[in-house]
PDB file of C-alpha atoms in Angstrom:
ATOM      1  CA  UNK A1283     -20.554 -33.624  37.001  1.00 62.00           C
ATOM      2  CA  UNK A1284     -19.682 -37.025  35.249  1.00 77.00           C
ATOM      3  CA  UNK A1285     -16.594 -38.763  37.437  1.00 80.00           C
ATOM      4  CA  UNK A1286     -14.595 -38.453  34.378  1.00 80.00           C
ATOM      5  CA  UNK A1287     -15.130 -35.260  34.345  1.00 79.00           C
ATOM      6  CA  UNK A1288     -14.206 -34.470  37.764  1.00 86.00           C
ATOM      7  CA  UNK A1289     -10.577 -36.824  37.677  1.00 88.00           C
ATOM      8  CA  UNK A1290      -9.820 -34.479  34.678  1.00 91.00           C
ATOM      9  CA  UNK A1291     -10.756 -31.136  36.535  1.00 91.00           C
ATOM     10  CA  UNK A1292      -8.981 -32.298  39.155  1.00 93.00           C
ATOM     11  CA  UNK A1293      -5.660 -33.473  37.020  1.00 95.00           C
ATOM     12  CA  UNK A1294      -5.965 -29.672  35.627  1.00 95.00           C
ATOM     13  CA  UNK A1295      -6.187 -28.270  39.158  1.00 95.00           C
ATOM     14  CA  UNK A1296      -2.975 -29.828  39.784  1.00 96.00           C
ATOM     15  CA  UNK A1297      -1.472 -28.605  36.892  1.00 96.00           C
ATOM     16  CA  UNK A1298      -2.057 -25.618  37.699  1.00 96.00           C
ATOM     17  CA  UNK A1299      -1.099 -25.942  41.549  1.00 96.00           C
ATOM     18  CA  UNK A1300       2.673 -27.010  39.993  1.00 96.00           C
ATOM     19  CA  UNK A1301       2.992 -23.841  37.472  1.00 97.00           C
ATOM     20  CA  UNK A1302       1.806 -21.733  40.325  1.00 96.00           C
ATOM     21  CA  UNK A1303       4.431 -22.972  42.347  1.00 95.00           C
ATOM     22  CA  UNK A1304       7.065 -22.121  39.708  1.00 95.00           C
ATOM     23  CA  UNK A1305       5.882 -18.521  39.709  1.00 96.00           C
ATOM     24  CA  UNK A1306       6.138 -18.074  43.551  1.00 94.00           C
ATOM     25  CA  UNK A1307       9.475 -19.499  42.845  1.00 94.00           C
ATOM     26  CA  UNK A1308      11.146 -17.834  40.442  1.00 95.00           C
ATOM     27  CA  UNK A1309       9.534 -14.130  41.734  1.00 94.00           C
ATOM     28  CA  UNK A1310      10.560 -14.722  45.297  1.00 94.00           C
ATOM     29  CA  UNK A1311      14.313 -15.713  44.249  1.00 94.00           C
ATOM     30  CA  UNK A1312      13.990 -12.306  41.686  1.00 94.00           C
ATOM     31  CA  UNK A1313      13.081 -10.728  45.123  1.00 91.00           C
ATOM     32  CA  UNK A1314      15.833 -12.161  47.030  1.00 87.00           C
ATOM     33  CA  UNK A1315      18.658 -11.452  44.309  1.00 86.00           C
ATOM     34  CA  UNK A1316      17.554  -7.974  44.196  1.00 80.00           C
ATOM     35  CA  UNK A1317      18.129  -6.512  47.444  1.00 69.00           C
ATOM     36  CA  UNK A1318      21.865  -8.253  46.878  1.00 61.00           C
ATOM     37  CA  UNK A1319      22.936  -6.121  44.249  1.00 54.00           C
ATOM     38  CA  UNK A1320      25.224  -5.033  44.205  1.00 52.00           C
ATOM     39  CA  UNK A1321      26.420  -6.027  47.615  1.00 53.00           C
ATOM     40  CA  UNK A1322      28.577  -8.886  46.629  1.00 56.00           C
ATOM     41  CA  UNK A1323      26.308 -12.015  48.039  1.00 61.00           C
ATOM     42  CA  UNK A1324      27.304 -15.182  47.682  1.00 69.00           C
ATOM     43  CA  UNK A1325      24.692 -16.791  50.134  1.00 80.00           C
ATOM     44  CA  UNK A1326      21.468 -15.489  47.826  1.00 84.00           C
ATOM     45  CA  UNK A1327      24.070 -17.604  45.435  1.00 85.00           C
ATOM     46  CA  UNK A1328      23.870 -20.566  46.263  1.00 87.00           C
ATOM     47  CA  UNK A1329      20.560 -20.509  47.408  1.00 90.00           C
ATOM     48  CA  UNK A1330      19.226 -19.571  43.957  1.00 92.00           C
ATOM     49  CA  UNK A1331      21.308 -22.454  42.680  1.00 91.00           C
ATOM     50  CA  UNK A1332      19.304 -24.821  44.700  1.00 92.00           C
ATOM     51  CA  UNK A1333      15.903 -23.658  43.541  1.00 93.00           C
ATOM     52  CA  UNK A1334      17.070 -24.187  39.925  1.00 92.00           C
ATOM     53  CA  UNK A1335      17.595 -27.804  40.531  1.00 93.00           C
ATOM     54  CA  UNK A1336      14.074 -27.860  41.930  1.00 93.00           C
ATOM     55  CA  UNK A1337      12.731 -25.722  39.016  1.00 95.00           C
ATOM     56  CA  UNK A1338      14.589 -28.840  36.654  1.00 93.00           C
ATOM     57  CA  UNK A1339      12.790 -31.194  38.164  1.00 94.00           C
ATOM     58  CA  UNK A1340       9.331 -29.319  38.158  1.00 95.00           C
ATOM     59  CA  UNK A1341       9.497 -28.616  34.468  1.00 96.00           C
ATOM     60  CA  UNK A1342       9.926 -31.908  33.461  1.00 96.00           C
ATOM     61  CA  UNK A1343       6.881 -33.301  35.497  1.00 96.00           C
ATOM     62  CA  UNK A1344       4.724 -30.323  34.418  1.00 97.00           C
ATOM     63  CA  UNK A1345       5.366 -31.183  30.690  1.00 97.00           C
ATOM     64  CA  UNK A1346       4.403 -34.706  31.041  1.00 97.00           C
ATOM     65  CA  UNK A1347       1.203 -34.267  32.755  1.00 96.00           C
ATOM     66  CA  UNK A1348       0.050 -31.639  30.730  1.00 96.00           C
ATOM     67  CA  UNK A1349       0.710 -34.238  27.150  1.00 95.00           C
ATOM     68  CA  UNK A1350      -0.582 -36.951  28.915  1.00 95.00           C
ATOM     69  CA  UNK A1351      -3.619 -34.657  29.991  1.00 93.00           C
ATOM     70  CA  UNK A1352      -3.826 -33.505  26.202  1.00 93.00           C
ATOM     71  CA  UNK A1353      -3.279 -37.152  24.374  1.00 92.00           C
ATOM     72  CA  UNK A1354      -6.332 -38.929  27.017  1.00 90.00           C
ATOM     73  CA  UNK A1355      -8.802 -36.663  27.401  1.00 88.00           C
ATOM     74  CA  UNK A1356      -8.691 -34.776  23.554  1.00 84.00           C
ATOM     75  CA  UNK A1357      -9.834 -31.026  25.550  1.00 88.00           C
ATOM     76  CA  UNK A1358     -11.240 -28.937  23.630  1.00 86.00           C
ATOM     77  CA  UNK A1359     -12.049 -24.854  24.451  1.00 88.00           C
ATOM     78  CA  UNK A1360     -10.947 -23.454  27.743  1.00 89.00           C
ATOM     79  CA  UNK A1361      -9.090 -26.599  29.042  1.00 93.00           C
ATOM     80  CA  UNK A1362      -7.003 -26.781  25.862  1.00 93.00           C
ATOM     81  CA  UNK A1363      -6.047 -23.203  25.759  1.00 93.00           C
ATOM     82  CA  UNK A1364      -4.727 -23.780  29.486  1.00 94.00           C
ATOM     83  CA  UNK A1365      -2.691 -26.669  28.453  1.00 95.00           C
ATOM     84  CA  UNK A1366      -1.406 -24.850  25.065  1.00 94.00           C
ATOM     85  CA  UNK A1367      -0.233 -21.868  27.393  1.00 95.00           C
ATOM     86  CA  UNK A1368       1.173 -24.496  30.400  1.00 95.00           C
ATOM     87  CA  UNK A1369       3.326 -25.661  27.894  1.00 95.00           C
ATOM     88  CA  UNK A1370       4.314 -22.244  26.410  1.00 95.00           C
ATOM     89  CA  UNK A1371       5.303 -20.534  29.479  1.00 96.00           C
ATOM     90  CA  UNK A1372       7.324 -23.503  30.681  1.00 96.00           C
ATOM     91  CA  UNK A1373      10.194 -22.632  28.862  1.00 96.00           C
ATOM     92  CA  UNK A1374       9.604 -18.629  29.662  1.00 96.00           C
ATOM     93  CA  UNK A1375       9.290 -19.585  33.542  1.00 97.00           C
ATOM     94  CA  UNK A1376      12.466 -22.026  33.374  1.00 96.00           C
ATOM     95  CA  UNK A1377      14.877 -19.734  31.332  1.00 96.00           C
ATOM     96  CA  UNK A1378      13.875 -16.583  33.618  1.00 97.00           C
ATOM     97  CA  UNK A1379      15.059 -18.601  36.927  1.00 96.00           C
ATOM     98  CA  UNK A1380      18.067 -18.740  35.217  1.00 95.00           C
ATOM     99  CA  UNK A1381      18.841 -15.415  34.781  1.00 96.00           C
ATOM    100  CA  UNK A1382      17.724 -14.720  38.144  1.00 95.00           C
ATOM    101  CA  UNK A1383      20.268 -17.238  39.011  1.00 93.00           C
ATOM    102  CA  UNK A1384      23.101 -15.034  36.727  1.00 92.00           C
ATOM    103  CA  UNK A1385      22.215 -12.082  37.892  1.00 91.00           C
ATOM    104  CA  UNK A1386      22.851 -12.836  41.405  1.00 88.00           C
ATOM    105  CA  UNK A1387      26.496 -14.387  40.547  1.00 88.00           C
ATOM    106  CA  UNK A1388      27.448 -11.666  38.410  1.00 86.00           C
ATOM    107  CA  UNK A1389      26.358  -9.355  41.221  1.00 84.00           C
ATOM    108  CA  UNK A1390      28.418 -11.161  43.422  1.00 82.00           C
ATOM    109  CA  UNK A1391      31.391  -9.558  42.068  1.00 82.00           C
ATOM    110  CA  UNK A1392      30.420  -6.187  42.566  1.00 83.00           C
ATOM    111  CA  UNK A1393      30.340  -4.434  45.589  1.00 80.00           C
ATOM    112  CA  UNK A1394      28.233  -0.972  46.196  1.00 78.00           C
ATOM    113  CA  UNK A1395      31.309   1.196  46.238  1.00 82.00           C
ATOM    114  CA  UNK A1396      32.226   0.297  42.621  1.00 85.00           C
ATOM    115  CA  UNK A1397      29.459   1.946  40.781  1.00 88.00           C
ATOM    116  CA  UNK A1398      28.590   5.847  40.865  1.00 89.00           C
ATOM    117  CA  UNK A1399      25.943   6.908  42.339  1.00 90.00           C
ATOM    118  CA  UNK A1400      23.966   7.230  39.680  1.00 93.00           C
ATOM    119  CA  UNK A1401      24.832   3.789  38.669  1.00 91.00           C
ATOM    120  CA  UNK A1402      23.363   2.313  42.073  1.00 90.00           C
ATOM    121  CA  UNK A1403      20.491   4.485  41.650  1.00 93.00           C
ATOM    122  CA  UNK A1404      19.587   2.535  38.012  1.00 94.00           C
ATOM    123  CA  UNK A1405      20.803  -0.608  38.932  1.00 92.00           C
ATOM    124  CA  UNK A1406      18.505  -0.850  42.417  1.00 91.00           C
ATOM    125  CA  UNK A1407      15.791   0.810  40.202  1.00 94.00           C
ATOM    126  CA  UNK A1408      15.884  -1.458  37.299  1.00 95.00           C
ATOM    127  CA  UNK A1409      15.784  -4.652  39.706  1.00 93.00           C
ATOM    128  CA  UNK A1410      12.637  -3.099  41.280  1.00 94.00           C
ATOM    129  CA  UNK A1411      10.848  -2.904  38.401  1.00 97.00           C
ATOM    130  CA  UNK A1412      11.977  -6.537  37.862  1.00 96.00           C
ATOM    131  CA  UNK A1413      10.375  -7.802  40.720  1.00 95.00           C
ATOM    132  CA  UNK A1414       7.592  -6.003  40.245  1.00 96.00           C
ATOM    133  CA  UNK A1415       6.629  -7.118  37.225  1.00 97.00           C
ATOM    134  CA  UNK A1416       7.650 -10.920  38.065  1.00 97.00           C
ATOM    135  CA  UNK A1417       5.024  -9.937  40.898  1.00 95.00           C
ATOM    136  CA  UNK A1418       2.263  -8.814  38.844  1.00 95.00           C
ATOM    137  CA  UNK A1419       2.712 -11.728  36.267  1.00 96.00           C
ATOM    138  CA  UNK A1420       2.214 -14.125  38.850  1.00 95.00           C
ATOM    139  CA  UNK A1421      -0.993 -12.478  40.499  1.00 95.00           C
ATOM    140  CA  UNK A1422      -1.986 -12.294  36.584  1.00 94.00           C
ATOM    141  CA  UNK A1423      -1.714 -15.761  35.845  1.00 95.00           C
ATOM    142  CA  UNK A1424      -3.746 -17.010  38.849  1.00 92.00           C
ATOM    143  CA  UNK A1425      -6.133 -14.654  38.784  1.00 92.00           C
ATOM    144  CA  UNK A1426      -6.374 -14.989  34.924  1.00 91.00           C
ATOM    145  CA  UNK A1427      -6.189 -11.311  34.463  1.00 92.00           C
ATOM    146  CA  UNK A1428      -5.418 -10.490  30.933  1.00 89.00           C
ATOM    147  CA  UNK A1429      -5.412  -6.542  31.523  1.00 91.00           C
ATOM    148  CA  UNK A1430      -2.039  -7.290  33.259  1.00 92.00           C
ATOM    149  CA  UNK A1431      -0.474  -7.678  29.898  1.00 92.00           C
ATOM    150  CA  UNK A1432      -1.077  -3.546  29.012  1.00 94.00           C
ATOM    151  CA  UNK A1433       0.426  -2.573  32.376  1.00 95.00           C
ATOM    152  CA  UNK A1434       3.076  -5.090  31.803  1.00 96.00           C
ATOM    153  CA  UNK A1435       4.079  -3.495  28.334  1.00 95.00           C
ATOM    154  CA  UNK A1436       4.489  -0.307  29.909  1.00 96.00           C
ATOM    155  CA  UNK A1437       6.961  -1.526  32.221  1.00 96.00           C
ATOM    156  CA  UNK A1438       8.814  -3.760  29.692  1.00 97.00           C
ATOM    157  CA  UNK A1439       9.535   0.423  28.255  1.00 97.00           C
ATOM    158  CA  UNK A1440      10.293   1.432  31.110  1.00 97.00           C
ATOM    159  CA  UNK A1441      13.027  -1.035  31.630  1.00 97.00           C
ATOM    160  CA  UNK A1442      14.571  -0.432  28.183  1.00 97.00           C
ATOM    161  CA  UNK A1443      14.760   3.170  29.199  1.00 97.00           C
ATOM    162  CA  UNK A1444      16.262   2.109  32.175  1.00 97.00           C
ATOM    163  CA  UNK A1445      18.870   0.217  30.555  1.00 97.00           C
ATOM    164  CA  UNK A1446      20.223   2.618  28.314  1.00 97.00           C
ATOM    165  CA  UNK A1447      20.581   4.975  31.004  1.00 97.00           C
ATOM    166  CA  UNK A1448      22.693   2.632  32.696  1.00 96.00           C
ATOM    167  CA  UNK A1449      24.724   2.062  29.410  1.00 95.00           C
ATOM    168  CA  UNK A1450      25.310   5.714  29.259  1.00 95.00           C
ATOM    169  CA  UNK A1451      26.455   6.088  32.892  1.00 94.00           C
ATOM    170  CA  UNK A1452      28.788   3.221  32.526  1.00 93.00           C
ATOM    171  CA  UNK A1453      30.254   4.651  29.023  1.00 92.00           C
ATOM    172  CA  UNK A1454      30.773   8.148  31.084  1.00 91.00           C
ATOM    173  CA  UNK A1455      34.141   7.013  32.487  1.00 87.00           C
ATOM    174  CA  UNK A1456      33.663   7.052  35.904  1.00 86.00           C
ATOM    175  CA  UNK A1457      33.324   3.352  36.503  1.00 87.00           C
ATOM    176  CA  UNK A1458      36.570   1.031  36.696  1.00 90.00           C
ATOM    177  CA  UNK A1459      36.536  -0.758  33.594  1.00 91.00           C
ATOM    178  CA  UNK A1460      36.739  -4.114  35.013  1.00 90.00           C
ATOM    179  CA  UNK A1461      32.829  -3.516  36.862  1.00 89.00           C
ATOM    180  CA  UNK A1462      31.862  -1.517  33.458  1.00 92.00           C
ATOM    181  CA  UNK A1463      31.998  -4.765  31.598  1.00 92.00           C
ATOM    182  CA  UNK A1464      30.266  -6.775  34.206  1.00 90.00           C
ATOM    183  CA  UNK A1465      27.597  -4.377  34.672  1.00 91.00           C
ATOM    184  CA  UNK A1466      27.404  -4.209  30.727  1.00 93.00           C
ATOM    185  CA  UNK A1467      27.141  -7.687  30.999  1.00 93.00           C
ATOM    186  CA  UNK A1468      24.443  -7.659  33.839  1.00 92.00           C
ATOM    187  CA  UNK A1469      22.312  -5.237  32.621  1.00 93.00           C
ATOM    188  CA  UNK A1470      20.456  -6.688  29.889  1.00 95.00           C
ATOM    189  CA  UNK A1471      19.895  -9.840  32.401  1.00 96.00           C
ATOM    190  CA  UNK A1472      17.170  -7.131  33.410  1.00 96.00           C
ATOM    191  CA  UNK A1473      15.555  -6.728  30.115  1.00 95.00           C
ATOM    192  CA  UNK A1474      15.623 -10.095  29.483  1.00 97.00           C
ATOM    193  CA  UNK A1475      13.192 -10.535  32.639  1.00 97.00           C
ATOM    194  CA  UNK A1476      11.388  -8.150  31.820  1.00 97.00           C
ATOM    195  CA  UNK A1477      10.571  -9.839  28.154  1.00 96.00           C
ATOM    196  CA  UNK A1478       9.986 -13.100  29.812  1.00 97.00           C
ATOM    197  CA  UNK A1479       7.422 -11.505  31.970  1.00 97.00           C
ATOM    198  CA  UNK A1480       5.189  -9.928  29.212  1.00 96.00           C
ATOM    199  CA  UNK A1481       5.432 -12.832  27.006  1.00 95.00           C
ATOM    200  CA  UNK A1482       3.987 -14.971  29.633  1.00 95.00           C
ATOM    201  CA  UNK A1483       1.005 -12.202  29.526  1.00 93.00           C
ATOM    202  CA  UNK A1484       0.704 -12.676  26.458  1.00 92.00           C
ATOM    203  CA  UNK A1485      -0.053 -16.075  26.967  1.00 92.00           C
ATOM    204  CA  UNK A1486      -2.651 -15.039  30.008  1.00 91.00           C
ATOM    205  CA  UNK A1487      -5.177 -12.872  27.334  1.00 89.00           C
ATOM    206  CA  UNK A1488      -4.888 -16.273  25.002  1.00 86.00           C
ATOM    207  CA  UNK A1489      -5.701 -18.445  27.998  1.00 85.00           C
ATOM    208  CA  UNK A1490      -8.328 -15.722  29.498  1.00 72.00           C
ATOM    209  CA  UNK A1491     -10.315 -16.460  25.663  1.00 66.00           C
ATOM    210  CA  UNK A1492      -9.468 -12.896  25.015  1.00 52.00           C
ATOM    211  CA  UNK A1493      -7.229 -13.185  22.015  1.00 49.00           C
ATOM    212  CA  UNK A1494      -4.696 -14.810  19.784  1.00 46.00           C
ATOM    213  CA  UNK A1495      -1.385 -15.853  21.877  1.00 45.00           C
ATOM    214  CA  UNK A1496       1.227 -13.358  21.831  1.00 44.00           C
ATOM    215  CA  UNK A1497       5.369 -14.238  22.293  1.00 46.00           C
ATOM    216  CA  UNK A1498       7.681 -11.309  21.380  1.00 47.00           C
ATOM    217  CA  UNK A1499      11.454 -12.298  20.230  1.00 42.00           C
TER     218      UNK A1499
END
């Protein structure tokens, strides 16, 4: 392999090395902010908080190596579809830390006791699914598996469903009105995630050579 060659492999290994790191990071913090709701946590907080300055700072970098990459070594085929999708799911990865980071402070105002029963039940079911999905988004992307984006789909359903269960608990009444308009607040935080998550599969089949790019609204 030419030397050229192997600088720019290697400046694409890197690449990928920092957008993996972004997906460990913003599914372990879903993971931590889940188990917190709604227990009123103001540690996983702050915590969170941190990691979104570090997620600022990765973005940034990301971008410019991946134009710099683009604008000096003109790739073409494989290498330029992983570039195109770097700098597509940038935004998705940033944005969802975000909401991780809102979910958890909205949560933070809610303690267990407020909701029903049946609203704990969605709520703790609907973050699982969350994290799951963050989960098998991540293992898609570095393992290039474009099949994820099917199962992914499914669960992006299931989470709608989800949701407007929860709606309908909270418009039954027995929820203080002060937590039903946080949690009506809260709850599409989930859905949102869940979006983020299968447009960045959508990305994965485009960058797997397997078809056009796909981004929902």
């Amino acid at each position: 392999m030419p030397e050229q060659r192997q600088a720019f492999q290697r400046e694409l290994d890197a690449i990928d090395a920092k957008v993996i790191e972004l997906f460990a990071l913003v599914a372990a913090d879903l993971a931590r902010a889940v188990p917190a709701l709604p227990d009123g946590n103001h540690d996983v907080v702050k915590v969170l908080a941190e990691h979104g300055l570090v997620i600022d700072l990765l973005c940034p970098e990301i971008e410019r190596r991946v134009k710099t990459a683009i604008l000096l070594q003109a790739p073409v085929a494989s290498d330029l579809r992983f570039l195109l999708c770097a700098l597509r799911i940038l935004p998705e990865l940033e944005r969802s830390h975000h909401l991780v980071v809102q979910l958890a402070s909205r949560a933070s105002r809610i303690r267990s006791e407020d909701l029903s029963p049946r609203g704990r039940e969605l709520v703790g079911r609907m973050g699982n699914l969350a994290s799951d999905m963050w989960r098998c988004t991540a293992d898609a992307w570095y393992q290039r598996d474009h099949s994820a984006a099917a199962v992914l789909a499914e669960r992006d359903n299931e989470m709608d469903e989800l949701h407007a269960s929860l709606i309908a608990e909270l418009s039954s009444g027995r929820t203080a009105l002060a937590v039903t308009i946080e949690m009506t607040l809260m709850a599409p935080l989930y859905e949102r995630l869940s979006d983020h998550a299968v447009n960045i599969a959508g990305q994965i089949i485009y960058i797997a050579g397997s078809g056009p790019s796909v981004v929902r609204s």
